[in-house]
Amino acid sequence: MKKKNQDEELPQNIRERDGKYSYRYRVPSTIVQDGVEKKSSRQMESPRFDTLQEAVDFGILIKARKLQKNLVYEHNITISSWSITWLKEYILEREPGKNTIKSRKSSLGTLNKEIGGLSLRDLTPSMYQQLLFKFKETGCSRSTITSHHTTASLMFKHAKRTGLISEDPTSDAVIPKERKQARKPGEKKQILPKFLEKDQLKSFLQIARFMLSTNYWALFLVLSYTGLRISEAAALQWEDIDTTRRTIDINKQLHGTSVLKYEFLPPKNEQSERILSYGDTVAKALEVLYEKQNTERSSFVNFNPNDNFVFWNGEFPGYPIAITGVGKVMRKVLKKADLPESLTPHSFRHTHVSLLASNPKVSLPEIQARIGHKSNSKVTALIYLHVTKNRQMEIADDFEWAINN
């Protein structure tokens, strides 16, 4: 529909300003006077549309909602302002980890840059969907778009739950998929995580035993024999270890800006909180470490009397190891053993998976449960399939035997 001239009469409740059209309407609301709730109504105005027909169509939708009795007052608060309030309440309600909070803040920064000036009630499902498409067009990965969408969804659901809006514009949005390219002949399907082969691990631990302190040798041995994350190992206290049953209770991880300023955080996810068993080699290493610490404890002046850590910091006895410094210690041994210096402490976790996978008696779900991975972990499955590829090749013969006998 073409624009109307100024002399022409506009439809009822339609307003024109600077060539834009909007629809004005009143909605039911409740006010409190002297402690008593009273029914009232408030003046509202639609977003400003480029054409008269869009404003008219908006008015039709409003009238339909009135008939359905689901038209309520929606506060005229901007998305940017609401995001500040929401983040505070989200943290109080869910107590997310620091990395999660960092991710939410990053997404809010992106969202506010694009739509922060809009009122909560003005963002339509179509506008939000177009925003997701824009993210894809500007080169955002699907994982990044998913992160932004998760944040937006949480924020708008909370706004609806608190009565600020009646509809959530993100509820039916679709995250655009990434186009996958066909693999070329000989091209690897996925990049295999780095890990040590059995002989390489033996060589590394033998050199570490004579090259490093008992503390670091025991740390690397425990990492490789249990599949612990470095943050889980750094947080271990002697109370977490049951030497009788030979089990380790994984109930926390270490976080801190420095060795002296550390804190305990919950495990990475629900699956990460677990109890895992250990064998003779780990038992002997822990026994050697415990005896050495008991011998040295009294000789340190500035010893940390708190928390009873299993693995001590080299410069500050009794304090936890510096997680960021473990890689540097590890590279010294890798160099001496003539092994790839690109390996990291996390590589021991992958090594643990690969060696377990080489045992036909151990299933993938058992490995995932041991290392605290979700059942849909792609990394664990990728290593498992790589290590068991010879067994996978035999499946065709097994089927032939089954159908012919």
Coordinates of C-alpha atoms in Angstrom, one line a residue:
M1 CA 0.0 0.0 0.0
K2 CA 1.4 3.4 -0.9
K3 CA 1.8 6.1 1.7
K4 CA -1.1 8.5 2.3
N5 CA -0.8 12.2 1.8
Q6 CA -0.9 14.5 4.9
D7 CA -4.4 15.7 3.9
E8 CA -5.8 12.1 3.8
E9 CA -7.4 10.7 7.0
L10 CA -5.5 7.9 8.6
P11 CA -7.3 4.8 10.0
Q12 CA -8.3 4.8 13.6
N13 CA -5.4 4.5 16.1
I14 CA -2.8 4.9 13.3
R15 CA -0.2 7.6 13.8
E16 CA 2.2 8.9 11.1
R17 CA 5.5 10.7 11.9
D18 CA 8.4 11.3 9.6
G19 CA 7.1 8.9 7.0
K20 CA 6.7 6.1 9.6
Y21 CA 3.5 4.5 10.8
S22 CA 2.6 3.2 14.3
Y23 CA -0.5 1.8 16.0
R24 CA -1.6 3.2 19.3
Y25 CA -3.7 1.1 21.7
R26 CA -4.6 0.7 25.4
V27 CA -3.9 -2.4 27.4
P28 CA -5.2 -3.6 30.8
S29 CA -2.9 -3.1 33.7
T30 CA -3.1 -3.2 37.5
I31 CA -2.1 -0.3 39.8
V32 CA -1.8 -0.4 43.6
Q33 CA -3.3 2.5 45.6
D34 CA -3.2 2.5 49.4
G35 CA -2.4 -1.2 49.3
V36 CA -5.4 -2.1 47.1
E37 CA -5.1 -3.4 43.6
K38 CA -7.2 -1.5 41.0
K39 CA -7.8 -2.3 37.4
S40 CA -6.6 0.3 34.9
S41 CA -5.2 0.7 31.4
R42 CA -2.1 2.1 29.8
Q43 CA -1.4 3.7 26.5
M44 CA 0.9 1.7 24.2
E45 CA 2.4 2.2 20.8
S46 CA 3.7 -0.3 18.3
P47 CA 7.1 -0.1 16.6
R48 CA 7.3 2.4 13.8
F49 CA 6.7 0.7 10.4
D50 CA 7.7 1.8 6.9
T51 CA 4.2 1.3 5.5
L52 CA 0.7 2.0 6.6
Q53 CA -0.4 -1.5 5.9
E54 CA 2.2 -2.9 8.4
A55 CA 0.7 -0.7 11.1
V56 CA -2.8 -1.7 10.2
D57 CA -1.9 -5.4 10.3
F58 CA -0.3 -4.9 13.7
G59 CA -3.5 -3.3 14.9
I60 CA -5.5 -6.4 13.7
L61 CA -3.2 -8.6 15.8
I62 CA -3.7 -6.4 18.8
K63 CA -7.5 -6.6 18.4
A64 CA -7.2 -10.4 18.1
R65 CA -5.2 -10.6 21.3
K66 CA -7.8 -8.5 23.1
L67 CA -10.6 -10.9 22.0
Q68 CA -8.4 -13.8 23.3
K69 CA -7.9 -11.9 26.6
N70 CA -4.1 -12.3 26.5
L71 CA -3.3 -8.7 26.0
V72 CA -1.4 -7.4 29.0
Y73 CA 0.7 -4.3 29.8
E74 CA 4.3 -4.8 28.7
H75 CA 6.9 -2.5 30.3
N76 CA 8.7 -0.2 28.0
I77 CA 12.2 -1.2 29.1
T78 CA 15.1 -1.5 26.7
I79 CA 16.9 -4.8 26.0
S80 CA 20.2 -3.2 27.1
S81 CA 18.7 -2.1 30.5
W82 CA 17.0 -5.5 31.1
S83 CA 20.2 -7.4 30.2
I84 CA 22.0 -5.8 33.3
T85 CA 19.1 -6.8 35.6
W86 CA 18.8 -10.2 34.1
L87 CA 22.5 -11.1 34.4
K88 CA 22.5 -10.2 38.1
E89 CA 19.4 -12.4 38.7
Y90 CA 20.7 -15.2 36.5
I91 CA 23.9 -15.4 38.6
L92 CA 22.0 -15.4 41.8
E93 CA 19.5 -18.0 40.6
R94 CA 21.9 -20.5 38.9
E95 CA 25.4 -19.7 40.3
P96 CA 27.1 -20.5 37.0
G97 CA 30.8 -21.0 36.7
K98 CA 33.1 -18.1 35.9
N99 CA 33.6 -19.3 32.3
T100 CA 29.9 -19.4 31.8
I101 CA 29.4 -15.9 33.2
K102 CA 32.2 -14.7 30.9
S103 CA 30.4 -16.3 27.9
R104 CA 27.1 -14.8 28.8
K105 CA 28.7 -11.3 29.1
S106 CA 30.3 -11.7 25.8
S107 CA 27.1 -12.6 24.1
L108 CA 25.2 -9.8 25.8
G109 CA 27.8 -7.4 24.4
T110 CA 27.1 -8.6 20.9
L111 CA 23.3 -8.7 21.4
N112 CA 23.2 -5.2 22.9
K113 CA 25.3 -3.8 20.0
E114 CA 22.6 -5.1 17.6
I115 CA 19.3 -4.7 19.4
G116 CA 20.1 -3.2 22.8
G117 CA 18.3 0.1 22.0
L118 CA 15.0 -1.7 21.3
S119 CA 12.3 -2.1 23.9
L120 CA 11.8 -5.7 25.1
R121 CA 8.2 -5.6 23.7
D122 CA 9.3 -4.3 20.3
L123 CA 11.5 -7.2 19.3
T124 CA 9.5 -9.5 17.1
P125 CA 10.2 -13.1 16.3
S126 CA 10.9 -12.1 12.7
M127 CA 13.4 -9.4 13.8
Y128 CA 15.2 -11.9 16.1
Q129 CA 15.4 -14.6 13.4
Q130 CA 16.9 -12.0 11.0
L131 CA 19.5 -11.2 13.6
L132 CA 20.5 -14.9 13.7
F133 CA 20.8 -14.9 9.9
K134 CA 22.9 -11.7 10.1
F135 CA 25.3 -13.4 12.5
K136 CA 25.8 -16.2 10.0
E137 CA 26.2 -13.8 7.0
T138 CA 28.9 -11.9 8.9
G139 CA 30.9 -15.1 9.4
C140 CA 30.0 -16.2 12.9
S141 CA 30.4 -20.0 13.5
R142 CA 27.3 -22.0 14.4
S143 CA 28.7 -22.6 17.9
T144 CA 29.0 -18.8 18.4
I145 CA 25.5 -18.2 17.1
T146 CA 24.2 -20.9 19.4
S147 CA 26.0 -19.3 22.4
H148 CA 24.3 -15.9 21.6
H149 CA 20.9 -17.6 21.1
T150 CA 21.2 -19.4 24.4
T151 CA 21.9 -16.1 26.2
A152 CA 19.1 -14.3 24.4
S153 CA 16.6 -17.2 25.1
L154 CA 17.4 -17.2 28.8
M155 CA 17.1 -13.5 29.0
F156 CA 13.7 -13.3 27.2
K157 CA 12.3 -16.3 29.0
H158 CA 13.0 -14.6 32.3
A159 CA 11.4 -11.4 31.1
K160 CA 8.3 -13.3 30.2
R161 CA 8.3 -15.2 33.5
T162 CA 8.5 -11.9 35.4
G163 CA 5.6 -10.3 33.4
L164 CA 7.6 -7.8 31.4
I165 CA 6.5 -9.3 28.1
S166 CA 3.7 -11.6 27.1
E167 CA 5.6 -13.4 24.3
D168 CA 9.1 -14.6 24.0
P169 CA 10.5 -13.6 20.5
T170 CA 13.3 -16.2 20.7
S171 CA 11.1 -19.3 21.5
D172 CA 10.7 -20.6 17.9
A173 CA 13.9 -19.2 16.4
V174 CA 16.0 -21.5 14.2
I175 CA 19.8 -21.5 14.4
P176 CA 21.1 -21.5 10.9
K177 CA 23.2 -24.5 10.0
E178 CA 26.7 -24.5 8.6
R179 CA 27.2 -25.9 5.1
K180 CA 29.6 -28.9 5.3
Q181 CA 32.1 -29.4 2.6
A182 CA 32.6 -32.8 1.1
R183 CA 35.9 -34.4 2.1
K184 CA 38.5 -34.9 -0.5
P185 CA 40.0 -38.4 -1.0
G186 CA 42.6 -39.1 1.8
E187 CA 41.5 -36.1 3.8
K188 CA 40.9 -36.8 7.5
K189 CA 37.4 -36.7 8.8
Q190 CA 38.3 -34.9 12.0
I191 CA 41.6 -33.9 13.7
L192 CA 42.6 -36.5 16.2
P193 CA 43.5 -35.1 19.7
K194 CA 47.1 -35.5 20.6
F195 CA 48.1 -38.3 22.9
L196 CA 51.0 -40.5 23.8
E197 CA 51.4 -44.1 22.7
K198 CA 52.1 -46.7 25.4
D199 CA 55.9 -46.8 24.8
Q200 CA 56.0 -43.0 24.7
L201 CA 54.2 -42.7 28.0
K202 CA 56.5 -45.2 29.6
S203 CA 59.6 -43.3 28.4
F204 CA 58.2 -40.0 29.6
L205 CA 57.4 -41.3 33.1
Q206 CA 60.8 -43.0 33.4
I207 CA 62.7 -39.8 32.5
A208 CA 60.3 -37.7 34.7
R209 CA 61.1 -40.0 37.7
F210 CA 64.8 -39.0 37.6
M211 CA 64.5 -35.5 36.1
L212 CA 61.7 -33.9 38.2
S213 CA 60.8 -33.6 41.8
T214 CA 58.7 -36.4 43.4
N215 CA 55.8 -34.0 43.4
Y216 CA 55.8 -33.4 39.6
W217 CA 56.6 -37.0 38.7
A218 CA 53.7 -38.2 40.8
L219 CA 51.4 -35.6 39.3
F220 CA 52.2 -36.7 35.7
L221 CA 51.8 -40.4 36.7
V222 CA 48.4 -39.7 38.3
L223 CA 47.2 -37.7 35.3
S224 CA 48.1 -40.5 32.9
Y225 CA 46.8 -43.4 35.0
T226 CA 43.5 -41.8 36.0
G227 CA 42.6 -39.4 33.1
L228 CA 42.0 -36.5 35.6
R229 CA 41.8 -32.9 34.2
I230 CA 44.7 -30.8 35.4
S231 CA 42.3 -28.6 37.4
E232 CA 40.9 -31.6 39.1
A233 CA 44.3 -33.0 40.0
A234 CA 45.4 -29.6 41.3
A235 CA 42.4 -29.4 43.6
L236 CA 43.0 -32.9 45.2
Q237 CA 43.3 -33.1 48.9
W238 CA 44.5 -36.1 50.8
E239 CA 41.1 -36.4 52.3
D240 CA 39.8 -37.1 48.7
I241 CA 41.9 -40.3 48.5
D242 CA 40.8 -43.5 50.1
T243 CA 44.0 -45.6 50.3
T244 CA 42.1 -48.6 51.6
R245 CA 39.6 -48.9 48.7
R246 CA 42.0 -47.2 46.3
T247 CA 39.6 -44.6 45.1
I248 CA 39.7 -40.9 44.4
D249 CA 36.7 -38.7 45.0
I250 CA 36.5 -36.0 42.3
N251 CA 34.3 -33.3 43.8
K252 CA 35.9 -30.0 42.8
Q253 CA 38.4 -28.2 40.6
L254 CA 40.9 -25.5 41.3
H255 CA 40.7 -21.9 40.1
G256 CA 42.7 -18.8 41.0
T257 CA 44.5 -15.7 39.7
S258 CA 47.7 -16.8 41.6
V259 CA 49.0 -19.7 43.6
L260 CA 48.3 -17.8 46.9
K261 CA 44.9 -16.7 45.8
Y262 CA 43.0 -19.8 44.9
E263 CA 39.5 -21.1 45.3
F264 CA 37.6 -24.3 44.8
L265 CA 34.9 -24.5 42.1
P266 CA 32.4 -27.3 41.4
P267 CA 33.4 -29.9 38.8
K268 CA 33.0 -28.9 35.1
N269 CA 29.6 -30.7 34.8
E270 CA 27.4 -33.2 36.5
Q271 CA 29.3 -36.2 35.0
S272 CA 32.6 -34.8 36.2
E273 CA 31.7 -35.4 39.9
R274 CA 32.7 -39.0 40.2
I275 CA 34.7 -41.6 42.2
L276 CA 37.4 -43.5 40.2
S277 CA 39.6 -46.4 41.2
Y278 CA 43.4 -46.7 40.9
G279 CA 45.8 -49.5 40.8
D280 CA 49.2 -50.5 42.2
T281 CA 51.3 -48.0 40.3
V282 CA 49.3 -45.0 41.5
A283 CA 49.1 -46.4 45.0
K284 CA 52.9 -46.7 45.2
A285 CA 53.5 -43.2 43.7
L286 CA 51.0 -41.6 46.2
E287 CA 52.7 -43.5 49.1
V288 CA 56.1 -42.2 48.1
L289 CA 54.8 -38.6 47.8
Y290 CA 52.9 -38.7 51.1
E291 CA 56.0 -40.0 53.0
K292 CA 58.2 -37.3 51.4
Q293 CA 55.8 -34.5 52.3
N294 CA 55.6 -35.7 55.9
T295 CA 59.4 -35.6 56.1
E296 CA 59.7 -32.1 54.6
R297 CA 56.6 -30.5 56.1
S298 CA 58.2 -29.3 59.4
S299 CA 61.3 -27.8 57.6
F300 CA 59.3 -25.2 55.7
V301 CA 58.8 -21.8 57.4
N302 CA 56.0 -20.4 55.2
F303 CA 54.1 -23.6 54.8
N304 CA 50.4 -23.4 54.0
P305 CA 48.5 -25.1 56.8
N306 CA 45.2 -25.1 55.0
D307 CA 43.6 -27.5 52.6
N308 CA 46.1 -30.3 52.8
F309 CA 46.9 -30.5 49.0
V310 CA 48.2 -33.7 47.4
F311 CA 50.4 -31.8 44.9
W312 CA 52.4 -28.9 46.2
N313 CA 53.7 -25.8 44.5
G314 CA 57.5 -25.9 44.1
E315 CA 58.0 -22.3 45.4
F316 CA 55.3 -22.2 48.0
P317 CA 55.1 -25.6 49.9
G318 CA 51.6 -26.6 50.9
Y319 CA 50.0 -24.3 48.3
P320 CA 48.5 -25.8 45.1
I321 CA 50.5 -26.2 41.9
A322 CA 50.4 -23.4 39.4
I323 CA 48.2 -25.0 36.6
T324 CA 49.6 -22.6 34.0
G325 CA 53.2 -23.6 34.8
V326 CA 52.7 -27.4 34.5
G327 CA 53.0 -27.3 30.7
K328 CA 56.5 -25.7 31.0
V329 CA 57.7 -28.4 33.3
M330 CA 56.2 -31.1 31.0
R331 CA 58.0 -29.7 27.9
K332 CA 61.4 -30.2 29.6
V333 CA 60.7 -33.9 29.9
L334 CA 59.2 -34.1 26.4
K335 CA 62.4 -32.5 24.9
K336 CA 64.6 -34.9 26.8
A337 CA 62.5 -37.9 25.7
D338 CA 62.5 -36.6 22.1
L339 CA 58.7 -36.4 22.1
P340 CA 56.5 -33.7 20.5
E341 CA 56.7 -30.6 22.6
S342 CA 53.2 -29.6 21.5
L343 CA 51.8 -32.1 23.9
T344 CA 50.0 -30.6 27.0
P345 CA 48.9 -31.9 30.4
H346 CA 45.5 -32.5 28.8
S347 CA 47.2 -35.0 26.4
F348 CA 47.5 -37.4 29.4
R349 CA 43.7 -37.5 29.6
H350 CA 43.6 -38.4 25.9
T351 CA 46.3 -40.9 26.5
H352 CA 44.3 -42.5 29.2
V353 CA 41.3 -42.9 26.9
S354 CA 43.4 -44.4 24.1
L355 CA 45.0 -47.0 26.3
L356 CA 41.7 -48.0 27.9
A357 CA 40.2 -48.3 24.4
S358 CA 43.0 -50.7 23.4
N359 CA 41.5 -53.2 25.9
P360 CA 38.6 -55.1 24.3
K361 CA 37.0 -55.6 27.7
V362 CA 36.5 -51.8 28.2
S363 CA 33.5 -50.2 26.5
L364 CA 33.1 -46.6 25.4
P365 CA 30.5 -45.8 28.1
E366 CA 32.8 -47.1 30.8
I367 CA 35.6 -44.9 29.6
Q368 CA 33.3 -41.8 29.5
A369 CA 32.1 -42.5 33.0
R370 CA 35.6 -42.9 34.3
I371 CA 36.9 -39.6 32.9
G372 CA 33.7 -37.6 33.5
H373 CA 32.7 -37.1 29.9
K374 CA 29.2 -36.8 28.7
S375 CA 27.8 -39.7 26.7
N376 CA 27.8 -37.5 23.5
S377 CA 31.5 -36.5 23.9
K378 CA 32.9 -36.3 20.4
V379 CA 36.5 -36.2 21.6
T380 CA 36.3 -39.5 23.6
A381 CA 34.4 -41.2 20.8
L382 CA 36.9 -40.1 18.2
I383 CA 39.9 -41.5 20.1
Y384 CA 38.0 -44.7 20.9
L385 CA 37.1 -45.3 17.2
H386 CA 40.7 -44.5 16.2
V387 CA 42.2 -47.0 18.6
T388 CA 39.6 -49.7 17.9
K389 CA 39.6 -49.3 14.1
N390 CA 41.3 -52.7 13.7
R391 CA 38.4 -54.3 15.6
Q392 CA 35.9 -52.3 13.6
M393 CA 37.4 -53.7 10.4
E394 CA 36.7 -57.2 11.6
I395 CA 32.9 -56.5 12.1
A396 CA 32.2 -57.4 8.4
D397 CA 33.7 -60.8 8.8
D398 CA 31.8 -61.3 12.1
F399 CA 28.5 -60.5 10.2
E400 CA 29.4 -63.0 7.4
W401 CA 30.0 -65.7 10.0
A402 CA 26.8 -64.9 11.8
I403 CA 24.6 -65.1 8.8
N404 CA 26.2 -68.2 7.4
N405 CA 26.2 -70.3 10.6

